[in-house]
Amino acid sequence: MEIIKNTYMKTFGLMALISLAIAAVCGLASCSDDLDVQQSYPFTVEVMPFTDKIVKGQTVELRFEIVPEGNYTNTLYTIRYFQYDGEGSLKLVDGPVLVNNDRVLLESKTFRLNYTAKSDQQHRFLVVVEDNFNSTPWEQTFEFNGNDSGDDDDGKTTGIISPVNPGSITPIAR
């Protein structure tokens, strides 16, 4: 009887050991240290309508909202601009005056820019918004007519309130 009991215990112990080994191998094979967390999400920037006429010394406010397709809390956005027609200054409201082609960190996904004309000619500049993951940047050209050619019958100037690129604005590919 003692021999049967020892054989039974040895067999049970061996089966338990084999089961533990199989469970450990299966557990290690199915685990991965690679956590799939998406950090970079495509985004668009919505621009509120604005006037397209400006005269020397006048300031136009541009309102923006960054709309990402997903949310990652460590995403940072920067803005830069390049002026290629006219003379003026672009300033973040409650922030610094932007320097041509220098990146500035945006504190919020909603922000406002003030463009002040320093000449009477046509003004054109490109605004670029980028995230810290080097995904596709958002770009839009803004144009302001410095000539006051929009007189109506009363001799009053009527401002046109519409975006340069009406409709949905999406990032362009590099």
Short mmCIF file of N, CA and C in Angstrom, two decimals:
data_model
loop_
_atom_site.label_atom_id
_atom_site.label_comp_id
_atom_site.label_asym_id
_atom_site.label_seq_id
_atom_site.Cartn_x
_atom_site.Cartn_y
_atom_site.Cartn_z
N MET A 1 0.81 -1.17 0.00
CA MET A 1 0.00 0.00 0.00
C MET A 1 0.87 1.26 0.00
N GLU A 2 1.96 1.17 0.75
CA GLU A 2 2.90 2.28 0.83
C GLU A 2 3.50 2.56 -0.54
N ILE A 3 3.78 1.55 -1.34
CA ILE A 3 4.37 1.71 -2.66
C ILE A 3 3.38 2.41 -3.60
N ILE A 4 2.12 2.05 -3.52
CA ILE A 4 1.10 2.66 -4.37
C ILE A 4 0.93 4.12 -3.98
N LYS A 5 0.96 4.41 -2.69
CA LYS A 5 0.82 5.78 -2.22
C LYS A 5 2.01 6.62 -2.71
N ASN A 6 3.23 6.12 -2.61
CA ASN A 6 4.41 6.85 -3.08
C ASN A 6 4.36 7.09 -4.59
N THR A 7 3.95 6.09 -5.35
CA THR A 7 3.85 6.21 -6.80
C THR A 7 2.79 7.25 -7.16
N TYR A 8 1.66 7.20 -6.44
CA TYR A 8 0.59 8.17 -6.68
C TYR A 8 1.07 9.58 -6.38
N MET A 9 1.79 9.78 -5.29
CA MET A 9 2.30 11.10 -4.91
C MET A 9 3.33 11.60 -5.90
N LYS A 10 4.20 10.70 -6.35
CA LYS A 10 5.21 11.09 -7.33
C LYS A 10 4.56 11.49 -8.65
N THR A 11 3.57 10.70 -9.08
CA THR A 11 2.87 11.01 -10.33
C THR A 11 2.11 12.32 -10.21
N PHE A 12 1.41 12.53 -9.09
CA PHE A 12 0.68 13.77 -8.87
C PHE A 12 1.64 14.97 -8.84
N GLY A 13 2.75 14.82 -8.15
CA GLY A 13 3.74 15.89 -8.06
C GLY A 13 4.34 16.23 -9.42
N LEU A 14 4.63 15.17 -10.20
CA LEU A 14 5.18 15.39 -11.54
C LEU A 14 4.18 16.09 -12.43
N MET A 15 2.91 15.69 -12.36
CA MET A 15 1.87 16.32 -13.18
C MET A 15 1.68 17.78 -12.77
N ALA A 16 1.72 18.06 -11.48
CA ALA A 16 1.58 19.43 -10.99
C ALA A 16 2.75 20.29 -11.46
N LEU A 17 3.96 19.74 -11.42
CA LEU A 17 5.14 20.46 -11.88
C LEU A 17 5.06 20.75 -13.37
N ILE A 18 4.63 19.75 -14.14
CA ILE A 18 4.49 19.95 -15.60
C ILE A 18 3.42 21.00 -15.89
N SER A 19 2.30 20.97 -15.16
CA SER A 19 1.23 21.96 -15.35
C SER A 19 1.72 23.36 -15.04
N LEU A 20 2.48 23.52 -13.97
CA LEU A 20 3.04 24.83 -13.63
C LEU A 20 4.00 25.31 -14.70
N ALA A 21 4.83 24.41 -15.21
CA ALA A 21 5.78 24.79 -16.26
C ALA A 21 5.05 25.23 -17.52
N ILE A 22 4.00 24.51 -17.91
CA ILE A 22 3.22 24.87 -19.10
C ILE A 22 2.55 26.22 -18.90
N ALA A 23 1.99 26.44 -17.73
CA ALA A 23 1.32 27.70 -17.43
C ALA A 23 2.31 28.86 -17.47
N ALA A 24 3.50 28.66 -16.93
CA ALA A 24 4.53 29.70 -16.93
C ALA A 24 4.97 30.03 -18.34
N VAL A 25 5.20 28.99 -19.16
CA VAL A 25 5.63 29.21 -20.55
C VAL A 25 4.54 29.93 -21.33
N CYS A 26 3.29 29.51 -21.17
CA CYS A 26 2.18 30.16 -21.87
C CYS A 26 2.02 31.61 -21.40
N GLY A 27 2.16 31.84 -20.12
CA GLY A 27 2.03 33.19 -19.58
C GLY A 27 3.12 34.11 -20.09
N LEU A 28 4.34 33.63 -20.14
CA LEU A 28 5.44 34.45 -20.63
C LEU A 28 5.34 34.69 -22.12
N ALA A 29 4.87 33.72 -22.86
CA ALA A 29 4.77 33.85 -24.31
C ALA A 29 3.68 34.84 -24.70
N SER A 30 2.62 34.95 -23.92
CA SER A 30 1.52 35.83 -24.29
C SER A 30 1.71 37.25 -23.80
N CYS A 31 2.63 37.50 -22.89
CA CYS A 31 2.86 38.84 -22.36
C CYS A 31 3.85 39.59 -23.25
N SER A 32 3.64 40.89 -23.33
CA SER A 32 4.55 41.74 -24.08
C SER A 32 4.72 43.04 -23.31
N ASP A 33 5.94 43.54 -23.27
CA ASP A 33 6.19 44.80 -22.60
C ASP A 33 5.79 45.99 -23.47
N ASP A 34 5.51 45.75 -24.76
CA ASP A 34 5.14 46.83 -25.67
C ASP A 34 3.69 47.22 -25.46
N LEU A 35 3.50 48.40 -24.89
CA LEU A 35 2.18 48.93 -24.66
C LEU A 35 1.85 49.83 -25.85
N ASP A 36 0.78 49.55 -26.54
CA ASP A 36 0.43 50.29 -27.74
C ASP A 36 -0.39 51.52 -27.36
N VAL A 37 0.30 52.66 -27.17
CA VAL A 37 -0.36 53.91 -26.82
C VAL A 37 -0.17 54.88 -27.99
N GLN A 38 -1.28 55.33 -28.56
CA GLN A 38 -1.18 56.28 -29.66
C GLN A 38 -0.97 57.67 -29.08
N GLN A 39 0.09 58.32 -29.55
CA GLN A 39 0.41 59.65 -29.05
C GLN A 39 0.11 60.73 -30.07
N SER A 40 0.31 60.45 -31.32
CA SER A 40 0.15 61.45 -32.36
C SER A 40 -1.18 61.25 -33.07
N TYR A 41 -2.00 62.29 -33.04
CA TYR A 41 -3.30 62.26 -33.71
C TYR A 41 -3.33 63.35 -34.78
N PRO A 42 -3.90 63.04 -35.93
CA PRO A 42 -4.08 64.10 -36.94
C PRO A 42 -4.96 65.20 -36.35
N PHE A 43 -4.79 66.41 -36.84
CA PHE A 43 -5.58 67.52 -36.33
C PHE A 43 -5.89 68.50 -37.45
N THR A 44 -6.94 69.26 -37.24
CA THR A 44 -7.26 70.38 -38.12
C THR A 44 -7.27 71.63 -37.26
N VAL A 45 -7.30 72.77 -37.92
CA VAL A 45 -7.40 74.04 -37.21
C VAL A 45 -8.58 74.79 -37.82
N GLU A 46 -9.54 75.13 -36.99
CA GLU A 46 -10.68 75.90 -37.46
C GLU A 46 -10.39 77.37 -37.27
N VAL A 47 -10.73 78.16 -38.30
CA VAL A 47 -10.50 79.60 -38.27
C VAL A 47 -11.85 80.30 -38.38
N MET A 48 -12.10 81.20 -37.44
CA MET A 48 -13.35 81.98 -37.50
C MET A 48 -13.26 82.95 -38.67
N PRO A 49 -14.40 83.35 -39.24
CA PRO A 49 -14.39 84.33 -40.34
C PRO A 49 -13.71 85.63 -39.91
N PHE A 50 -13.10 86.30 -40.87
CA PHE A 50 -12.39 87.55 -40.60
C PHE A 50 -12.51 88.45 -41.83
N THR A 51 -12.24 89.72 -41.64
CA THR A 51 -12.29 90.66 -42.75
C THR A 51 -11.06 90.48 -43.64
N ASP A 52 -11.21 90.75 -44.93
CA ASP A 52 -10.07 90.61 -45.83
C ASP A 52 -9.51 91.97 -46.24
N LYS A 53 -10.01 93.04 -45.63
CA LYS A 53 -9.52 94.39 -45.94
C LYS A 53 -8.81 94.95 -44.71
N ILE A 54 -7.70 95.62 -44.99
CA ILE A 54 -6.94 96.21 -43.89
C ILE A 54 -6.21 97.43 -44.44
N VAL A 55 -6.09 98.46 -43.62
CA VAL A 55 -5.34 99.66 -44.00
C VAL A 55 -4.20 99.85 -43.00
N LYS A 56 -3.25 100.65 -43.39
CA LYS A 56 -2.08 100.89 -42.55
C LYS A 56 -2.50 101.32 -41.14
N GLY A 57 -1.95 100.65 -40.13
CA GLY A 57 -2.25 100.96 -38.74
C GLY A 57 -3.42 100.17 -38.17
N GLN A 58 -4.20 99.51 -39.01
CA GLN A 58 -5.36 98.75 -38.56
C GLN A 58 -4.92 97.36 -38.08
N THR A 59 -5.65 96.83 -37.12
CA THR A 59 -5.39 95.49 -36.59
C THR A 59 -6.60 94.60 -36.85
N VAL A 60 -6.33 93.38 -37.33
CA VAL A 60 -7.38 92.38 -37.56
C VAL A 60 -7.13 91.22 -36.60
N GLU A 61 -8.19 90.78 -35.93
CA GLU A 61 -8.07 89.64 -35.03
C GLU A 61 -8.44 88.35 -35.77
N LEU A 62 -7.60 87.33 -35.62
CA LEU A 62 -7.83 86.01 -36.20
C LEU A 62 -8.01 85.04 -35.04
N ARG A 63 -9.11 84.27 -35.07
CA ARG A 63 -9.40 83.32 -33.98
C ARG A 63 -9.26 81.90 -34.49
N PHE A 64 -8.57 81.06 -33.72
CA PHE A 64 -8.25 79.70 -34.11
C PHE A 64 -8.66 78.71 -33.03
N GLU A 65 -8.95 77.47 -33.47
CA GLU A 65 -9.15 76.36 -32.54
C GLU A 65 -8.55 75.11 -33.16
N ILE A 66 -7.63 74.47 -32.43
CA ILE A 66 -7.03 73.21 -32.87
C ILE A 66 -7.99 72.09 -32.49
N VAL A 67 -8.32 71.24 -33.48
CA VAL A 67 -9.26 70.14 -33.25
C VAL A 67 -8.56 68.83 -33.60
N PRO A 68 -7.98 68.13 -32.59
CA PRO A 68 -7.33 66.84 -32.86
C PRO A 68 -8.37 65.73 -32.97
N GLU A 69 -8.02 64.67 -33.71
CA GLU A 69 -8.91 63.52 -33.86
C GLU A 69 -8.91 62.64 -32.60
N GLY A 70 -7.93 62.79 -31.75
CA GLY A 70 -7.85 62.04 -30.49
C GLY A 70 -7.22 62.93 -29.45
N ASN A 71 -7.08 62.40 -28.23
CA ASN A 71 -6.53 63.21 -27.16
C ASN A 71 -5.38 62.49 -26.48
N TYR A 72 -4.23 63.12 -26.49
CA TYR A 72 -3.06 62.65 -25.74
C TYR A 72 -2.59 63.85 -24.93
N THR A 73 -2.55 63.70 -23.62
CA THR A 73 -2.31 64.86 -22.75
C THR A 73 -0.95 65.51 -22.92
N ASN A 74 0.04 64.79 -23.44
CA ASN A 74 1.37 65.36 -23.59
C ASN A 74 1.61 65.98 -24.96
N THR A 75 0.57 66.18 -25.74
CA THR A 75 0.72 66.81 -27.05
C THR A 75 0.90 68.31 -26.87
N LEU A 76 1.92 68.85 -27.50
CA LEU A 76 2.18 70.28 -27.49
C LEU A 76 2.07 70.80 -28.92
N TYR A 77 1.58 72.02 -29.07
CA TYR A 77 1.43 72.62 -30.38
C TYR A 77 2.26 73.90 -30.44
N THR A 78 2.86 74.13 -31.60
CA THR A 78 3.63 75.36 -31.83
C THR A 78 3.06 76.06 -33.05
N ILE A 79 3.34 77.36 -33.13
CA ILE A 79 2.90 78.15 -34.27
C ILE A 79 4.09 78.92 -34.81
N ARG A 80 4.11 79.11 -36.12
CA ARG A 80 5.09 79.98 -36.76
C ARG A 80 4.43 80.57 -37.98
N TYR A 81 5.02 81.64 -38.51
CA TYR A 81 4.45 82.25 -39.71
C TYR A 81 5.57 82.77 -40.59
N PHE A 82 5.20 82.97 -41.86
CA PHE A 82 6.14 83.53 -42.82
C PHE A 82 5.39 84.55 -43.66
N GLN A 83 5.81 85.82 -43.58
CA GLN A 83 5.15 86.88 -44.35
C GLN A 83 5.91 87.08 -45.65
N TYR A 84 5.20 87.00 -46.77
CA TYR A 84 5.86 87.15 -48.06
C TYR A 84 5.31 88.29 -48.89
N ASP A 85 4.29 88.99 -48.44
CA ASP A 85 3.81 90.22 -49.09
C ASP A 85 3.37 91.19 -48.01
N GLY A 86 3.68 92.45 -48.21
CA GLY A 86 3.25 93.47 -47.28
C GLY A 86 4.20 93.58 -46.09
N GLU A 87 3.84 94.50 -45.24
CA GLU A 87 4.64 94.72 -44.03
C GLU A 87 3.69 94.85 -42.86
N GLY A 88 3.89 94.02 -41.83
CA GLY A 88 3.03 94.05 -40.67
C GLY A 88 3.60 93.20 -39.56
N SER A 89 2.85 93.13 -38.47
CA SER A 89 3.30 92.31 -37.34
C SER A 89 2.15 91.40 -36.92
N LEU A 90 2.53 90.20 -36.49
CA LEU A 90 1.57 89.21 -36.02
C LEU A 90 1.89 88.92 -34.56
N LYS A 91 0.87 89.01 -33.71
CA LYS A 91 1.07 88.86 -32.27
C LYS A 91 0.03 87.91 -31.70
N LEU A 92 0.48 87.01 -30.85
CA LEU A 92 -0.46 86.19 -30.08
C LEU A 92 -1.13 87.11 -29.06
N VAL A 93 -2.46 87.10 -29.02
CA VAL A 93 -3.15 87.90 -28.01
C VAL A 93 -2.74 87.31 -26.65
N ASP A 94 -2.37 88.13 -25.72
CA ASP A 94 -1.85 87.70 -24.42
C ASP A 94 -0.55 86.93 -24.57
N GLY A 95 0.23 87.24 -25.58
CA GLY A 95 1.49 86.54 -25.81
C GLY A 95 2.46 87.42 -26.59
N PRO A 96 3.52 86.80 -27.08
CA PRO A 96 4.57 87.57 -27.75
C PRO A 96 4.22 87.94 -29.19
N VAL A 97 4.94 88.93 -29.71
CA VAL A 97 4.92 89.23 -31.13
C VAL A 97 5.71 88.12 -31.81
N LEU A 98 5.14 87.53 -32.87
CA LEU A 98 5.82 86.44 -33.56
C LEU A 98 6.92 86.98 -34.46
N VAL A 99 8.02 86.28 -34.50
CA VAL A 99 9.13 86.61 -35.38
C VAL A 99 9.03 85.70 -36.59
N ASN A 100 9.22 86.26 -37.77
CA ASN A 100 9.11 85.51 -39.02
C ASN A 100 9.84 84.17 -38.93
N ASN A 101 9.12 83.07 -39.08
CA ASN A 101 9.62 81.70 -39.14
C ASN A 101 10.18 81.15 -37.83
N ASP A 102 9.94 81.80 -36.70
CA ASP A 102 10.33 81.26 -35.39
C ASP A 102 9.13 80.57 -34.76
N ARG A 103 9.37 79.40 -34.17
CA ARG A 103 8.29 78.65 -33.52
C ARG A 103 8.03 79.21 -32.12
N VAL A 104 6.74 79.25 -31.78
CA VAL A 104 6.31 79.69 -30.45
C VAL A 104 5.33 78.65 -29.92
N LEU A 105 5.50 78.25 -28.68
CA LEU A 105 4.63 77.26 -28.04
C LEU A 105 3.26 77.87 -27.78
N LEU A 106 2.21 77.13 -28.16
CA LEU A 106 0.84 77.57 -27.87
C LEU A 106 0.42 77.02 -26.51
N GLU A 107 -0.13 77.86 -25.69
CA GLU A 107 -0.53 77.46 -24.33
C GLU A 107 -1.88 76.75 -24.31
N SER A 108 -2.67 76.91 -25.38
CA SER A 108 -4.02 76.38 -25.41
C SER A 108 -4.37 75.95 -26.84
N LYS A 109 -5.40 75.11 -26.97
CA LYS A 109 -5.86 74.70 -28.30
C LYS A 109 -6.72 75.78 -28.95
N THR A 110 -7.15 76.76 -28.17
CA THR A 110 -7.85 77.92 -28.73
C THR A 110 -6.95 79.12 -28.50
N PHE A 111 -6.77 79.91 -29.55
CA PHE A 111 -5.89 81.07 -29.44
C PHE A 111 -6.30 82.12 -30.45
N ARG A 112 -5.82 83.33 -30.24
CA ARG A 112 -6.12 84.46 -31.14
C ARG A 112 -4.82 85.13 -31.55
N LEU A 113 -4.81 85.59 -32.79
CA LEU A 113 -3.68 86.35 -33.31
C LEU A 113 -4.18 87.72 -33.73
N ASN A 114 -3.36 88.74 -33.52
CA ASN A 114 -3.65 90.08 -34.02
C ASN A 114 -2.63 90.41 -35.09
N TYR A 115 -3.12 90.74 -36.30
CA TYR A 115 -2.24 91.18 -37.37
C TYR A 115 -2.44 92.68 -37.54
N THR A 116 -1.34 93.44 -37.44
CA THR A 116 -1.37 94.89 -37.60
C THR A 116 -0.61 95.26 -38.85
N ALA A 117 -1.29 95.97 -39.76
CA ALA A 117 -0.68 96.38 -41.03
C ALA A 117 0.23 97.58 -40.79
N LYS A 118 1.43 97.52 -41.39
CA LYS A 118 2.37 98.63 -41.31
C LYS A 118 2.58 99.27 -42.67
N SER A 119 1.77 98.87 -43.66
CA SER A 119 1.82 99.46 -45.00
C SER A 119 0.44 99.40 -45.62
N ASP A 120 0.24 100.12 -46.73
CA ASP A 120 -1.05 100.15 -47.41
C ASP A 120 -1.15 99.13 -48.54
N GLN A 121 -0.14 98.33 -48.72
CA GLN A 121 -0.16 97.36 -49.82
C GLN A 121 -0.88 96.08 -49.42
N GLN A 122 -0.90 95.10 -50.33
CA GLN A 122 -1.50 93.80 -50.04
C GLN A 122 -0.62 93.06 -49.04
N HIS A 123 -1.28 92.34 -48.14
CA HIS A 123 -0.57 91.58 -47.10
C HIS A 123 -0.88 90.10 -47.28
N ARG A 124 0.16 89.27 -47.29
CA ARG A 124 -0.01 87.82 -47.36
C ARG A 124 1.03 87.17 -46.46
N PHE A 125 0.54 86.21 -45.66
CA PHE A 125 1.46 85.44 -44.81
C PHE A 125 0.89 84.05 -44.61
N LEU A 126 1.80 83.13 -44.35
CA LEU A 126 1.47 81.72 -44.13
C LEU A 126 1.58 81.43 -42.64
N VAL A 127 0.55 80.81 -42.07
CA VAL A 127 0.56 80.39 -40.67
C VAL A 127 0.67 78.86 -40.65
N VAL A 128 1.58 78.35 -39.81
CA VAL A 128 1.82 76.91 -39.70
C VAL A 128 1.66 76.51 -38.23
N VAL A 129 0.83 75.48 -37.99
CA VAL A 129 0.67 74.92 -36.65
C VAL A 129 1.18 73.49 -36.71
N GLU A 130 2.05 73.13 -35.75
CA GLU A 130 2.65 71.80 -35.71
C GLU A 130 2.53 71.23 -34.31
N ASP A 131 2.57 69.89 -34.22
CA ASP A 131 2.60 69.27 -32.90
C ASP A 131 4.01 68.76 -32.61
N ASN A 132 4.25 68.29 -31.40
CA ASN A 132 5.59 67.86 -31.01
C ASN A 132 5.93 66.45 -31.49
N PHE A 133 5.06 65.81 -32.26
CA PHE A 133 5.33 64.48 -32.79
C PHE A 133 5.69 64.52 -34.28
N ASN A 134 5.88 65.71 -34.81
CA ASN A 134 6.25 65.90 -36.21
C ASN A 134 5.25 65.26 -37.17
N SER A 135 3.97 65.26 -36.80
CA SER A 135 2.96 64.78 -37.74
C SER A 135 2.72 65.86 -38.78
N THR A 136 1.80 65.64 -39.67
CA THR A 136 1.54 66.58 -40.75
C THR A 136 1.13 67.93 -40.19
N PRO A 137 1.83 69.00 -40.54
CA PRO A 137 1.46 70.32 -40.03
C PRO A 137 0.21 70.86 -40.73
N TRP A 138 -0.45 71.80 -40.09
CA TRP A 138 -1.56 72.52 -40.69
C TRP A 138 -1.01 73.84 -41.20
N GLU A 139 -1.37 74.21 -42.42
CA GLU A 139 -0.90 75.46 -43.01
C GLU A 139 -2.05 76.19 -43.68
N GLN A 140 -2.06 77.52 -43.55
CA GLN A 140 -3.04 78.33 -44.28
C GLN A 140 -2.42 79.69 -44.58
N THR A 141 -2.69 80.17 -45.79
CA THR A 141 -2.26 81.50 -46.20
C THR A 141 -3.38 82.48 -45.90
N PHE A 142 -3.02 83.61 -45.32
CA PHE A 142 -3.96 84.69 -45.04
C PHE A 142 -3.63 85.85 -45.95
N GLU A 143 -4.67 86.41 -46.58
CA GLU A 143 -4.49 87.53 -47.51
C GLU A 143 -5.38 88.68 -47.09
N PHE A 144 -4.81 89.87 -47.09
CA PHE A 144 -5.57 91.08 -46.80
C PHE A 144 -5.28 92.08 -47.90
N ASN A 145 -6.33 92.70 -48.42
CA ASN A 145 -6.20 93.71 -49.45
C ASN A 145 -5.99 95.05 -48.77
N GLY A 146 -4.88 95.71 -49.11
CA GLY A 146 -4.59 97.01 -48.52
C GLY A 146 -5.30 98.14 -49.23
N ASN A 147 -5.79 97.92 -50.45
CA ASN A 147 -6.51 98.96 -51.19
C ASN A 147 -7.95 99.00 -50.72
N ASP A 148 -8.49 100.19 -50.66
CA ASP A 148 -9.86 100.36 -50.21
C ASP A 148 -10.77 100.47 -51.42
N SER A 149 -10.95 99.35 -52.15
CA SER A 149 -11.71 99.39 -53.40
C SER A 149 -13.12 98.85 -53.24
N GLY A 150 -13.57 98.63 -52.03
CA GLY A 150 -14.89 98.03 -51.83
C GLY A 150 -15.96 99.04 -51.47
N ASP A 151 -15.93 100.24 -52.06
CA ASP A 151 -16.93 101.25 -51.75
C ASP A 151 -18.28 100.86 -52.31
N ASP A 152 -19.33 101.07 -51.50
CA ASP A 152 -20.68 100.85 -52.01
C ASP A 152 -21.25 102.19 -52.50
N ASP A 153 -22.54 102.26 -52.79
CA ASP A 153 -23.15 103.47 -53.36
C ASP A 153 -23.09 104.66 -52.43
N ASP A 154 -23.03 104.44 -51.12
CA ASP A 154 -23.00 105.54 -50.16
C ASP A 154 -21.58 106.04 -49.90
N GLY A 155 -20.58 105.43 -50.52
CA GLY A 155 -19.20 105.81 -50.29
C GLY A 155 -18.61 105.18 -49.05
N LYS A 156 -19.37 104.29 -48.40
CA LYS A 156 -18.88 103.60 -47.22
C LYS A 156 -18.21 102.30 -47.64
N THR A 157 -17.19 101.92 -46.91
CA THR A 157 -16.49 100.68 -47.20
C THR A 157 -17.17 99.54 -46.46
N THR A 158 -17.45 98.47 -47.18
CA THR A 158 -18.04 97.30 -46.54
C THR A 158 -16.97 96.22 -46.43
N GLY A 159 -16.79 95.72 -45.25
CA GLY A 159 -15.81 94.65 -45.05
C GLY A 159 -16.41 93.30 -45.42
N ILE A 160 -15.64 92.47 -46.03
CA ILE A 160 -16.08 91.13 -46.37
C ILE A 160 -15.67 90.22 -45.23
N ILE A 161 -16.63 89.54 -44.64
CA ILE A 161 -16.34 88.66 -43.51
C ILE A 161 -16.41 87.22 -44.02
N SER A 162 -15.27 86.69 -44.43
CA SER A 162 -15.22 85.29 -44.86
C SER A 162 -13.78 84.83 -44.84
N PRO A 163 -13.55 83.52 -44.59
CA PRO A 163 -12.18 83.02 -44.59
C PRO A 163 -11.60 82.98 -46.00
N VAL A 164 -10.28 83.01 -46.09
CA VAL A 164 -9.61 82.93 -47.39
C VAL A 164 -9.92 81.59 -48.04
N ASN A 165 -9.86 80.51 -47.27
CA ASN A 165 -10.17 79.17 -47.76
C ASN A 165 -11.46 78.70 -47.10
N PRO A 166 -12.63 79.02 -47.68
CA PRO A 166 -13.87 78.63 -47.02
C PRO A 166 -14.03 77.12 -46.99
N GLY A 167 -14.80 76.66 -46.02
CA GLY A 167 -15.05 75.22 -45.90
C GLY A 167 -14.13 74.59 -44.87
N SER A 168 -14.06 73.30 -44.92
CA SER A 168 -13.24 72.55 -43.97
C SER A 168 -11.77 72.72 -44.30
N ILE A 169 -10.98 73.06 -43.31
CA ILE A 169 -9.56 73.26 -43.50
C ILE A 169 -8.84 72.05 -42.92
N THR A 170 -8.04 71.38 -43.73
CA THR A 170 -7.34 70.19 -43.28
C THR A 170 -5.85 70.36 -43.47
N PRO A 171 -5.05 69.60 -42.72
CA PRO A 171 -3.60 69.70 -42.87
C PRO A 171 -3.17 69.25 -44.27
N ILE A 172 -2.07 69.83 -44.73
CA ILE A 172 -1.53 69.39 -46.02
C ILE A 172 -0.35 68.48 -45.79
N ALA A 173 -0.12 67.58 -46.72
CA ALA A 173 0.99 66.63 -46.59
C ALA A 173 2.28 67.31 -46.99
N ARG A 174 3.36 66.87 -46.36
CA ARG A 174 4.67 67.43 -46.71
C ARG A 174 5.21 66.78 -47.94
#
